[in-house]
Coordinates of C-alpha atoms and ligand atoms in Angstrom, one line a residue:
Chain X
M981 CA 18.9 3.3 38.7
N982 CA 18.3 -0.1 37.3
G983 CA 16.7 -1.7 40.3
G984 CA 13.1 -0.6 40.5
P985 CA 10.6 -3.3 39.6
L986 CA 8.6 -0.7 37.5
S987 CA 11.6 0.3 35.5
R988 CA 12.5 -3.4 35.0
L989 CA 9.0 -4.0 33.7
L990 CA 9.3 -1.0 31.4
R991 CA 12.5 -2.2 30.0
R992 CA 10.8 -5.4 29.0
V993 CA 8.3 -3.5 27.0
R994 CA 9.5 -3.6 23.4
G995 CA 11.4 -0.6 22.3
V996 CA 12.1 1.0 25.7
R997 CA 15.8 1.8 25.4
S998 CA 16.7 4.9 27.2
R999 CA 15.9 6.8 30.3
D1000 CA 14.0 9.3 28.1
D1001 CA 11.8 6.5 26.8
E1002 CA 11.2 5.4 30.3
R1003 CA 10.2 8.9 31.5
F1004 CA 7.9 9.2 28.5
L1005 CA 6.2 6.0 29.4
L1006 CA 6.0 6.8 33.0
L1007 CA 4.3 10.1 32.1
H1008 CA 1.7 8.3 30.0
L1009 CA 1.2 5.4 32.2
P1010 CA -1.4 7.0 34.5
A1011 CA -3.5 8.2 31.6
S1012 CA -3.4 4.8 29.9
L1013 CA -4.2 3.0 33.1
T1014 CA -7.1 5.3 33.8
L1015 CA -8.5 4.6 30.3
L1016 CA -8.1 0.9 30.8
L1017 CA -9.9 1.2 34.2
V1018 CA -12.8 3.1 32.6
I1019 CA -13.2 0.5 30.0
L1020 CA -13.1 -2.3 32.5
A1021 CA -15.6 -0.5 34.7
M1022 CA -17.9 -0.2 31.7
L1023 CA -17.6 -3.8 30.9
G1024 CA -18.3 -4.6 34.6
V1025 CA -21.6 -2.6 34.4
F1026 CA -22.7 -4.4 31.3
I1027 CA -22.0 -7.8 32.9
A1028 CA -23.7 -6.8 36.1
Y1029 CA -26.8 -5.6 34.3
S1030 CA -26.9 -8.7 32.1
I1031 CA -26.9 -11.1 35.0
P1032 CA -30.7 -11.2 35.6
V1033 CA -31.6 -12.2 32.1
I1034 CA -28.7 -14.7 31.8
S1035 CA -29.5 -16.3 35.1
R1036 CA -33.1 -16.7 34.0
E1037 CA -32.6 -17.8 30.4
G1038 CA -29.1 -19.0 30.4
F1039 CA -27.2 -18.9 27.1
H1040 CA -30.6 -18.9 25.3
V1041 CA -30.8 -15.2 25.5
F1042 CA -28.1 -15.1 22.8
T1043 CA -29.4 -18.0 20.7
D1044 CA -33.2 -17.7 20.8
T1045 CA -35.3 -16.0 18.3
T1046 CA -38.4 -15.2 20.4
W1047 CA -38.9 -11.7 21.8
R1048 CA -41.8 -11.7 24.1
A1049 CA -42.5 -8.7 26.3
V1050 CA -45.4 -9.1 28.8
E1051 CA -46.3 -6.3 31.1
G1052 CA -46.9 -7.3 34.8
D1053 CA -46.0 -11.0 34.3
P1054 CA -42.2 -11.5 34.5
Q1055 CA -42.6 -15.3 34.2
A1056 CA -44.1 -14.9 30.7
E1057 CA -41.3 -12.6 29.4
W1058 CA -38.7 -14.1 27.1
Y1059 CA -36.0 -12.4 25.2
G1060 CA -33.9 -13.9 22.4
L1061 CA -31.3 -11.7 20.9
L1062 CA -30.3 -13.9 17.9
P1063 CA -32.2 -11.9 15.2
A1064 CA -30.6 -8.7 16.4
I1065 CA -27.1 -10.2 16.6
Y1066 CA -27.6 -11.7 13.2
G1067 CA -28.9 -8.4 11.8
S1068 CA -25.9 -6.5 13.3
V1069 CA -23.4 -8.8 11.8
Y1070 CA -25.2 -9.1 8.5
T1071 CA -25.7 -5.4 7.9
S1072 CA -22.2 -4.7 8.9
L1073 CA -20.8 -7.3 6.6
I1074 CA -22.8 -5.8 3.7
A1075 CA -21.5 -2.4 4.7
V1076 CA -17.9 -3.6 4.8
L1077 CA -18.3 -5.4 1.4
I1078 CA -19.5 -2.2 -0.2
A1079 CA -17.2 0.1 1.7
A1080 CA -14.1 -1.9 0.7
P1081 CA -14.0 -1.0 -2.9
L1082 CA -15.4 2.4 -2.2
S1083 CA -12.9 3.4 0.4
V1084 CA -9.9 2.0 -1.6
S1085 CA -11.0 3.9 -4.7
L1086 CA -11.7 7.0 -2.8
A1087 CA -8.2 6.9 -1.2
V1088 CA -6.5 6.2 -4.5
A1089 CA -8.5 8.8 -6.3
L1090 CA -7.5 11.4 -3.8
E1091 CA -3.9 10.5 -3.8
E1092 CA -3.4 9.6 -7.5
L1093 CA -5.9 11.4 -9.6
T1094 CA -6.7 14.6 -7.8
P1095 CA -4.6 17.6 -8.8
R1096 CA -2.6 18.9 -5.9
R1097 CA -4.6 22.1 -5.8
L1098 CA -7.9 20.3 -5.3
R1099 CA -6.6 17.6 -2.9
G1100 CA -6.9 19.8 0.2
S1101 CA -10.5 20.8 -0.4
L1102 CA -11.6 17.3 -1.4
S1103 CA -10.0 15.7 1.6
L1104 CA -11.6 18.3 3.7
L1105 CA -14.9 17.2 2.2
T1106 CA -14.3 13.6 3.1
D1107 CA -13.3 14.5 6.6
L1108 CA -16.5 16.5 6.8
M1109 CA -18.4 13.4 5.7
A1110 CA -16.8 11.5 8.6
A1111 CA -17.7 14.2 11.1
T1112 CA -21.3 14.5 10.0
P1113 CA -23.6 13.5 12.9
T1114 CA -25.1 10.1 12.2
I1115 CA -28.7 11.4 12.6
I1116 CA -28.1 13.4 9.4
Y1117 CA -27.3 10.2 7.5
G1118 CA -30.3 8.5 9.2
L1119 CA -32.7 11.3 7.9
W1120 CA -31.1 11.1 4.5
G1121 CA -31.6 7.4 4.5
L1122 CA -35.2 7.7 5.6
A1123 CA -36.2 10.4 3.2
F1124 CA -34.1 9.7 0.2
L1125 CA -32.2 6.4 0.2
A1126 CA -35.0 4.1 1.3
P1127 CA -37.6 5.4 -1.2
H1128 CA -35.0 5.2 -4.0
M1129 CA -33.8 1.8 -3.1
Y1130 CA -37.4 0.4 -3.1
P1131 CA -37.9 0.1 -6.9
I1132 CA -34.4 -1.4 -7.3
L1133 CA -35.0 -4.0 -4.6
S1134 CA -38.5 -4.7 -6.0
W1135 CA -37.0 -5.3 -9.4
L1136 CA -34.3 -7.6 -8.0
S1137 CA -36.8 -9.6 -6.0
S1138 CA -39.1 -10.1 -8.9
H1139 CA -36.3 -10.9 -11.4
A1140 CA -33.8 -12.7 -9.3
S1141 CA -35.8 -14.2 -6.5
W1142 CA -34.1 -17.5 -7.0
I1143 CA -31.0 -16.0 -5.4
P1144 CA -31.7 -16.2 -1.6
L1145 CA -30.4 -12.7 -1.2
F1146 CA -33.4 -11.3 -3.0
S1147 CA -36.0 -14.0 -2.2
K1148 CA -38.4 -11.8 -0.3
H1149 CA -40.4 -9.2 -2.1
P1150 CA -39.9 -5.9 -0.2
S1151 CA -42.9 -4.2 1.3
S1152 CA -41.1 -0.9 1.5
G1153 CA -37.6 0.5 1.1
Y1154 CA -36.8 -0.1 4.8
T1155 CA -34.7 -3.2 4.4
I1156 CA -31.5 -4.8 5.4
A1157 CA -30.0 -3.8 2.1
T1158 CA -30.9 -0.1 2.7
A1159 CA -29.2 -0.3 6.1
G1160 CA -26.2 -1.9 4.7
V1161 CA -25.8 0.7 2.0
L1162 CA -26.3 3.5 4.4
L1163 CA -23.8 2.0 6.8
A1164 CA -21.3 1.7 3.9
V1165 CA -21.8 5.4 3.0
M1166 CA -21.2 6.3 6.6
S1167 CA -18.2 4.3 7.2
T1168 CA -16.4 4.7 3.9
P1169 CA -14.8 8.1 4.8
F1170 CA -13.2 6.5 8.0
A1171 CA -11.8 3.5 6.1
A1172 CA -10.6 5.8 3.3
A1173 CA -8.8 8.1 5.7
V1174 CA -6.8 5.2 7.2
I1175 CA -6.0 3.7 3.7
R1176 CA -5.1 7.1 2.3
E1177 CA -2.8 7.9 5.2
A1178 CA -0.8 4.7 4.6
Y1179 CA -0.9 5.1 0.8
S1180 CA 0.5 8.6 1.0
M1181 CA 3.4 7.4 3.1
I1182 CA 4.7 5.0 0.5
P1183 CA 8.2 6.3 -0.4
L1184 CA 8.8 7.8 -3.8
S1185 CA 11.6 5.3 -4.4
I1186 CA 9.1 2.4 -4.3
R1187 CA 6.8 4.2 -6.6
E1188 CA 9.6 4.9 -9.0
A1189 CA 10.7 1.2 -8.8
A1190 CA 7.3 0.1 -9.9
Y1191 CA 7.1 2.6 -12.8
S1192 CA 10.6 1.8 -14.0
L1193 CA 9.6 -1.8 -14.6
G1194 CA 7.3 -0.6 -17.2
A1195 CA 4.1 -0.8 -15.2
T1196 CA 1.2 1.3 -16.3
R1197 CA -0.4 3.6 -13.8
L1198 CA -3.1 1.1 -12.9
E1199 CA -0.5 -1.6 -12.4
V1200 CA 1.6 0.7 -10.2
I1201 CA -1.5 1.4 -8.1
R1202 CA -2.1 -2.3 -7.7
I1203 CA 1.4 -2.9 -6.6
L1204 CA 1.3 0.0 -4.1
L1205 CA -2.0 -1.2 -2.7
G1206 CA -0.4 -4.5 -1.9
M1207 CA 2.0 -2.6 0.2
V1208 CA -0.8 -1.0 2.3
K1209 CA -2.8 -4.2 2.8
P1210 CA -2.6 -4.0 6.6
S1211 CA -4.0 -0.5 6.6
I1212 CA -6.8 -1.6 4.3
V1213 CA -7.6 -4.3 6.8
A1214 CA -7.4 -1.8 9.7
G1215 CA -9.6 0.7 7.9
L1216 CA -12.2 -2.0 7.1
A1217 CA -12.1 -3.2 10.7
L1218 CA -12.8 0.3 11.8
A1219 CA -15.6 0.5 9.3
F1220 CA -17.1 -2.7 10.7
A1221 CA -16.8 -1.5 14.2
R1222 CA -18.6 1.7 13.3
A1223 CA -21.3 -0.2 11.4
V1224 CA -21.9 -2.6 14.3
G1225 CA -22.2 0.2 16.7
E1226 CA -24.3 2.5 14.6
T1227 CA -27.7 3.1 16.2
V1228 CA -30.1 5.8 15.1
A1229 CA -29.4 5.8 11.4
V1230 CA -29.9 2.1 11.2
S1231 CA -33.1 2.0 13.2
L1232 CA -34.6 4.6 10.8
V1233 CA -34.1 2.5 7.7
I1234 CA -34.0 -1.2 8.6
G1235 CA -37.7 -1.7 9.3
N1236 CA -37.2 -3.1 12.8
S1237 CA -38.7 -6.6 12.5
M1238 CA -37.3 -9.4 14.6
T1239 CA -36.6 -11.9 11.8
I1240 CA -33.7 -13.9 10.6
T1241 CA -33.6 -14.0 6.8
P1242 CA -30.9 -14.3 4.2
S1243 CA -32.9 -11.9 2.0
V1244 CA -31.5 -8.4 2.0
T1245 CA -34.7 -7.2 0.5
D1246 CA -36.5 -8.0 3.8
S1247 CA -36.6 -5.8 6.9
G1248 CA -34.6 -6.7 10.0
V1249 CA -33.2 -5.4 13.2
T1250 CA -29.8 -4.9 14.8
V1251 CA -28.7 -5.0 18.4
S1252 CA -28.0 -1.2 18.4
S1253 CA -31.3 -0.4 16.7
L1254 CA -33.1 -2.7 19.1
I1255 CA -31.6 -1.0 22.1
A1256 CA -32.4 2.4 20.6
S1257 CA -36.0 1.5 19.9
Q1258 CA -36.8 -0.5 23.0
F1259 CA -34.8 1.1 25.8
G1260 CA -37.4 3.9 26.3
N1261 CA -40.1 1.4 27.5
A1262 CA -37.9 -1.3 28.8
G1263 CA -38.6 -0.1 32.3
F1264 CA -42.2 -1.5 32.1
Y1265 CA -40.9 -5.0 32.0
H1266 CA -38.9 -7.0 34.4
Y1267 CA -36.2 -8.5 32.3
M1268 CA -36.0 -6.3 29.1
T1269 CA -33.4 -3.8 30.4
S1270 CA -31.2 -6.7 31.3
A1271 CA -31.7 -8.3 27.9
L1272 CA -30.8 -5.1 26.2
F1273 CA -27.6 -4.8 28.3
A1274 CA -26.8 -8.4 27.3
G1275 CA -27.2 -7.2 23.7
G1276 CA -24.7 -4.4 24.4
L1277 CA -22.3 -7.0 25.8
V1278 CA -22.6 -8.9 22.5
I1279 CA -21.7 -5.9 20.4
F1280 CA -18.9 -5.1 22.7
A1281 CA -17.6 -8.6 22.2
I1282 CA -18.0 -8.5 18.4
G1283 CA -16.3 -5.2 18.1
L1284 CA -13.4 -6.5 20.3
A1285 CA -13.1 -9.7 18.3
V1286 CA -12.9 -7.8 15.0
N1287 CA -10.3 -5.5 16.3
V1288 CA -8.3 -8.2 17.8
A1289 CA -8.4 -10.1 14.6
A1290 CA -7.3 -7.0 12.6
V1291 CA -4.4 -6.4 15.0
W1292 CA -3.4 -10.0 14.8
Y1293 CA -3.4 -9.9 11.1
M1294 CA -1.3 -6.7 11.0
K1295 CA 1.1 -8.3 13.4
K1296 CA 1.4 -11.4 11.3
W1297 CA 2.0 -9.2 8.2
E1298 CA 4.6 -7.2 10.0
E1299 CA 6.4 -10.3 11.0
K1300 CA 6.3 -11.6 7.5
V1301 CA 7.4 -8.4 5.8
M1302 CA 9.8 -7.0 8.4
G1303 CA 11.2 -10.5 9.0
V1304 CA 10.7 -10.2 12.8
A1305 CA 10.7 -13.6 14.4
P1306 CA 7.4 -14.5 15.8
Chain G
M31 CA 19.2 1.6 -37.7
T32 CA 21.9 3.7 -36.4
G33 CA 23.9 0.9 -34.7
Y34 CA 23.5 2.6 -31.3
A35 CA 21.3 1.2 -28.6
L36 CA 20.9 4.6 -27.0
E37 CA 21.3 8.1 -28.4
V38 CA 20.8 11.2 -26.3
R39 CA 20.6 14.4 -28.4
D40 CA 20.8 17.8 -27.0
L41 CA 18.9 16.9 -23.8
R42 CA 17.8 19.8 -21.8
V43 CA 15.9 19.4 -18.5
T44 CA 14.3 22.0 -16.3
L45 CA 13.1 21.1 -12.8
S46 CA 10.9 23.6 -11.0
G47 CA 12.1 26.4 -13.2
K48 CA 15.8 25.5 -12.6
R49 CA 17.9 24.3 -15.6
I50 CA 19.5 21.1 -14.6
L51 CA 20.8 19.6 -17.9
D52 CA 21.8 22.0 -20.7
G53 CA 22.3 20.2 -24.0
V54 CA 23.6 16.8 -23.1
S55 CA 24.5 14.5 -26.1
F56 CA 26.1 11.1 -26.2
R57 CA 25.7 7.7 -27.8
C58 CA 26.0 4.2 -26.5
P59 CA 26.9 1.4 -29.0
E60 CA 25.1 -1.8 -28.4
A61 CA 26.5 -4.1 -25.7
T62 CA 28.8 -1.6 -24.2
V63 CA 29.1 0.1 -20.8
T64 CA 29.0 3.9 -20.9
A65 CA 30.0 5.4 -17.6
V66 CA 28.5 8.8 -16.8
M67 CA 30.6 10.4 -14.2
G68 CA 30.5 13.7 -12.4
P69 CA 30.5 15.3 -9.0
S70 CA 27.4 15.3 -6.8
G71 CA 24.5 17.5 -8.0
T72 CA 25.5 17.7 -11.6
G73 CA 22.3 16.1 -12.8
K74 CA 23.3 12.5 -13.3
S75 CA 20.2 11.0 -11.7
T76 CA 18.0 13.5 -13.4
M77 CA 19.5 12.5 -16.8
L78 CA 18.7 8.8 -16.2
R79 CA 15.2 9.7 -15.2
A80 CA 14.8 11.7 -18.4
I81 CA 16.0 8.8 -20.5
N82 CA 13.4 6.4 -19.3
R83 CA 10.7 9.1 -19.0
L84 CA 10.4 8.8 -15.2
L85 CA 10.5 12.6 -15.2
D86 CA 7.0 12.5 -16.9
L87 CA 5.7 11.8 -13.4
N88 CA 7.1 15.1 -12.1
P89 CA 4.7 17.9 -13.2
E90 CA 7.5 20.4 -12.5
A91 CA 9.8 18.8 -15.1
I92 CA 10.3 20.1 -18.6
V93 CA 12.3 17.8 -20.9
E94 CA 13.5 18.9 -24.3
G95 CA 15.7 17.2 -26.9
D96 CA 15.6 13.7 -28.3
I97 CA 16.3 10.3 -26.9
L98 CA 16.5 7.3 -29.3
I99 CA 16.4 3.7 -28.2
H100 CA 17.6 1.6 -31.1
G101 CA 16.9 4.5 -33.4
R102 CA 13.3 5.1 -32.2
S103 CA 12.5 8.2 -30.3
V104 CA 11.1 7.7 -26.8
W105 CA 8.6 10.4 -27.5
E106 CA 7.0 8.1 -30.1
M107 CA 6.6 5.3 -27.5
E108 CA 4.3 4.8 -24.6
P109 CA 6.2 5.7 -21.4
Y110 CA 5.7 2.2 -20.0
E111 CA 7.3 0.7 -23.1
V112 CA 10.3 3.1 -22.7
R113 CA 10.7 2.1 -19.1
R114 CA 10.4 -1.6 -19.8
R115 CA 13.1 -1.4 -22.6
A116 CA 15.3 0.8 -20.4
T117 CA 14.9 -0.3 -16.8
M118 CA 16.6 1.5 -14.0
V119 CA 18.4 0.5 -10.8
F120 CA 18.4 3.2 -8.2
Q121 CA 21.0 4.7 -5.9
D122 CA 19.3 3.1 -2.8
P123 CA 18.1 -0.5 -2.9
N124 CA 14.4 -0.4 -3.2
P125 CA 12.9 -3.9 -3.4
F126 CA 9.1 -4.0 -2.7
P127 CA 9.1 -4.8 1.0
H128 CA 5.8 -6.6 1.0
M129 CA 6.8 -9.1 -1.7
S130 CA 9.0 -12.2 -1.3
I131 CA 12.4 -12.3 -3.0
Y132 CA 10.8 -14.5 -5.7
D133 CA 7.8 -12.1 -6.2
N134 CA 10.1 -9.1 -6.4
V135 CA 11.8 -10.6 -9.4
A136 CA 8.6 -12.1 -10.9
V137 CA 6.6 -9.0 -10.7
G138 CA 8.0 -7.5 -13.9
P139 CA 7.6 -10.7 -16.1
R140 CA 4.1 -11.1 -14.7
L141 CA 3.2 -7.5 -15.7
H142 CA 4.4 -8.1 -19.2
G143 CA 3.2 -11.7 -19.7
L144 CA 6.8 -12.9 -20.3
A145 CA 6.1 -16.4 -19.0
R146 CA 3.4 -18.7 -20.1
S147 CA 3.7 -21.1 -17.3
K148 CA 5.0 -21.3 -13.7
R149 CA 8.0 -23.2 -15.0
E150 CA 8.9 -20.5 -17.4
L151 CA 8.5 -17.9 -14.7
D152 CA 10.7 -19.9 -12.4
E153 CA 13.3 -20.0 -15.1
I154 CA 13.2 -16.2 -15.7
V155 CA 13.5 -15.6 -11.9
R156 CA 16.4 -18.0 -11.7
W157 CA 18.1 -16.5 -14.7
A158 CA 17.7 -12.9 -13.3
L159 CA 19.0 -13.9 -9.9
E160 CA 21.9 -15.7 -11.4
R161 CA 22.7 -12.8 -13.6
A162 CA 22.6 -10.5 -10.5
M163 CA 24.9 -13.0 -8.7
L164 CA 22.4 -13.5 -6.0
W165 CA 21.0 -16.9 -6.8
D166 CA 23.4 -19.0 -4.7
E167 CA 22.7 -16.9 -1.6
V168 CA 18.9 -17.0 -1.9
K169 CA 17.9 -20.1 -3.8
D170 CA 16.8 -21.8 -0.6
R171 CA 14.8 -19.0 0.7
L172 CA 13.0 -17.4 -2.2
G173 CA 9.9 -17.0 -0.1
D174 CA 11.7 -14.7 2.4
P175 CA 10.9 -11.0 2.5
P176 CA 13.8 -8.7 1.3
S177 CA 14.1 -7.3 4.8
K178 CA 16.0 -10.5 5.6
L179 CA 18.7 -9.6 3.1
S180 CA 21.7 -7.4 3.6
G181 CA 21.9 -4.0 1.9
G182 CA 24.2 -5.3 -0.8
Q183 CA 21.9 -8.3 -1.4
R184 CA 18.9 -6.0 -1.6
Q185 CA 20.7 -4.0 -4.2
R186 CA 21.4 -7.1 -6.3
L187 CA 17.8 -8.0 -5.8
S188 CA 16.8 -4.7 -7.3
L189 CA 19.2 -5.4 -10.2
A190 CA 17.6 -8.9 -10.7
R191 CA 14.1 -7.3 -10.7
A192 CA 15.2 -4.9 -13.4
L193 CA 16.7 -7.6 -15.4
A194 CA 13.7 -9.9 -15.3
V195 CA 11.7 -7.7 -17.7
K196 CA 14.5 -8.4 -20.3
P197 CA 15.5 -4.8 -20.9
E198 CA 17.6 -3.7 -23.8
I199 CA 19.2 -1.0 -21.8
L200 CA 20.1 -0.9 -18.1
L201 CA 20.2 2.5 -16.4
L202 CA 22.3 2.2 -13.2
D203 CA 22.3 5.1 -10.8
E204 CA 25.3 4.7 -8.6
P205 CA 24.3 1.1 -7.9
T206 CA 27.3 0.6 -5.6
A207 CA 27.1 3.9 -3.7
N208 CA 25.4 2.4 -0.6
V209 CA 26.9 -1.0 -0.7
D210 CA 30.0 -2.6 0.9
P211 CA 33.1 -3.2 -1.2
V212 CA 32.5 -7.0 -1.6
N213 CA 29.0 -6.4 -2.9
A214 CA 30.3 -3.6 -5.1
V215 CA 32.7 -5.9 -6.8
K216 CA 29.9 -8.5 -7.3
I217 CA 27.7 -5.9 -8.9
E218 CA 30.4 -4.6 -11.2
E219 CA 31.2 -8.2 -12.2
A220 CA 27.5 -8.9 -12.8
I221 CA 27.3 -5.9 -15.1
R222 CA 30.3 -6.8 -17.1
S223 CA 29.1 -10.3 -17.8
L224 CA 25.6 -9.1 -18.7
V225 CA 27.1 -6.9 -21.3
R226 CA 29.4 -9.6 -22.6
E227 CA 27.0 -12.5 -22.5
E228 CA 23.6 -11.0 -22.9
G229 CA 24.3 -8.1 -25.1
I230 CA 22.7 -5.6 -22.8
T231 CA 23.7 -1.9 -23.1
V232 CA 24.5 -0.2 -19.8
V233 CA 24.6 3.4 -18.7
F234 CA 26.5 3.4 -15.4
V235 CA 26.3 6.5 -13.4
T236 CA 28.9 7.1 -10.8
H237 CA 30.7 9.9 -9.0
M238 CA 33.9 7.8 -8.6
P239 CA 36.4 8.2 -11.5
S240 CA 38.2 5.0 -10.6
Q241 CA 35.0 3.0 -10.9
A242 CA 34.0 4.8 -14.1
V243 CA 37.2 3.8 -15.8
R244 CA 37.1 0.3 -14.4
V245 CA 33.6 -0.7 -15.6
S246 CA 33.2 1.2 -18.8
D247 CA 34.0 1.2 -22.5
Y248 CA 33.0 4.8 -23.0
L249 CA 33.2 7.7 -20.6
V250 CA 31.0 10.8 -20.4
F251 CA 32.0 13.4 -18.0
L252 CA 29.1 15.5 -16.8
Y253 CA 29.7 18.7 -15.0
D254 CA 27.1 21.3 -14.1
G255 CA 24.6 20.1 -16.6
H256 CA 27.0 19.9 -19.5
V257 CA 29.1 17.2 -21.1
V258 CA 32.6 18.4 -20.6
E259 CA 34.3 15.5 -22.3
Q260 CA 33.5 12.1 -23.7
G261 CA 35.2 9.2 -25.5
P262 CA 36.6 5.7 -25.2
S263 CA 37.4 5.2 -21.5
R264 CA 41.1 4.6 -21.9
E265 CA 41.7 7.6 -24.0
V266 CA 39.8 9.9 -21.7
A267 CA 41.5 8.4 -18.6
L268 CA 45.0 8.5 -20.0
N269 CA 44.7 11.7 -21.9
P270 CA 42.0 14.0 -20.7
S271 CA 41.7 17.0 -23.0
N272 CA 39.8 19.2 -20.6
P273 CA 41.4 20.6 -17.4
L274 CA 38.1 20.0 -15.6
T275 CA 38.3 16.3 -16.4
E276 CA 41.8 16.2 -15.2
K277 CA 40.8 17.9 -11.9
F278 CA 38.0 15.4 -11.5
F279 CA 40.3 12.4 -12.0
R280 CA 42.6 13.9 -9.4
G281 CA 39.7 14.1 -7.0
E282 CA 39.6 17.9 -6.8
L283 CA 36.1 18.4 -8.0
Ligands
ATP1284 N1 12.5 17.3 -8.1 C1 13.5 18.3 -8.1 N2 13.1 19.6 -8.2 C2 14.0 20.5 -8.3 N3 15.3 20.3 -8.3 C3 15.8 19.1 -8.3 C4 14.9 18.0 -8.2 N4 15.6 16.9 -8.1 C5 16.9 17.2 -8.2 N5 17.0 18.6 -8.3 C6 18.3 19.3 -8.4 O1 18.8 18.9 -9.6 C7 20.3 18.9 -9.5 C8 20.8 17.6 -10.0 O2 20.3 16.6 -9.2 P1 20.7 15.0 -9.4 O3 20.0 14.2 -8.4 O4 20.3 14.7 -10.8 O5 22.2 15.1 -9.2 P2 23.3 13.8 -9.2 O6 24.3 14.2 -10.2 O7 22.5 12.6 -9.4 O8 23.9 14.0 -7.8 P3 24.3 12.8 -6.8 O9 25.7 12.3 -7.2 O10 24.4 13.5 -5.5 O11 23.3 11.7 -6.8 C9 20.6 19.2 -8.0 O12 21.0 20.5 -7.9 C10 19.2 19.0 -7.3 O13 19.1 19.9 -6.3
MG1285 MG1 22.1 10.9 -8.1

């Protein structure tokens, strides 16, 4: 049976060779389609709920910095999401910058330096770190990290205030930097798991090739890390997505002020933390719920963009390395 | 100085509690090819990995005996120095898949700071690729990944990569086992001219007696972890003194 349009379509999908492949795909098609529909439906809801604020403010809802909530007077309300969007991207970038060396070192340490006996329990520990509810991280950040970061940030802002990063003297430990560090701690286990998985799959023959050129252990690690570059990118994209989407933990440590500042020693806000802190009373206002949904839409778009970029990079890499014609 | 590039003295190797090599001794004069031949599973690969201390990486390996490179014991050197002076080419081609053809060859010289400029590095890369008889086929596409090469070309790339660190000794583990006859001939030719023109000392492991005789000056017949017979290739081939060697030559082992 070569004729059906569906089977012709399936054949065009890369890698479908046999009837077994076809059956496998057919079996999974309903599930995949359902998932796709659910995501599209979610997106539809977000778009529908965003329409009121967008039709009133236009694109300004994404580019404006004012956040004015007035009860009983819809005409006076005005919502600008830019500080929150800025904060989301900024804290997540900080998180990824910190998580990058941390997760790579963690992955390498587990694979290269940990004796086989300890590997199991240590990797269990990192899995546990990944599975820990984020509110636990939030409370830890609130009670421990923020107070301990405060003196460090104060010192930086008094001794290095000429660097824009530390220009603002912090009034407390609840800052963009604290949120970034906390997000880094939270997302490192995820990125590390992805990197480690890829690293452990490197064939022994490649490892031996590197050693037999007279490379030291460190040099071998560097060569092998080059081989898992796409997985490092994927892991960090995952970390970024997780950081952008994180809600409770961030809102507990970021200070929640609607400002745009380069200074990491200042407090800030993210879209997620804004939604978490404002959604409860958004019902008192005419447009706020809609504005928060518009914020959700933005995070959705950012997350999607980062993932698409990561997938694109990996595809390029594969083409380059595997020699597949583009 | 002993006049030998490589001396293996009473080498005994245990892997995971199993004795693999039991008292292997032989010597390789400088700029010669010594073929180590023997049936599958006799410990040929293990022997090469012991010589350049790759077995150090295996926590289950116990290596005893002495190995001298130009008179100096490998146990007195850092493992990475041993491996640089005695590089290895493996049974299966294993170029680094994520590096271009050029970078695969350049990675060794870069590690060891063998080139002071891009031009010097280019020269080393070219020299190594020419020596591996691959240059003409890849000179216009040095930026390509190794995946665009055939299996035989990949194996010659592995050879070029090993040569680029300017080793004194080349350890070849059945370098033509997974390669078509044309490529096998090219590799054998490359090896012979390396020895003749560059003075490199080669240990050539193979399970094919015909190849062993063809490529080598000296023969070592390894069987079940022991050296059964060794000597100048012609003598051993024409006049094997041990019945096992004779059987091996007749293809009965
Ligand atoms: N890591 C290891 N742990 C335990 N035993 C091993 C290990 N590696 C190899 N062996 C055993 O050591 C013996 C010799 O293996 P080796 O690979 O050195 O043989 P070989 O002569 O190279 O064979 P071939 O011609 O098939 O490549 C074999 O019996 C093999 O099963
Ligand atoms: Mg072998």
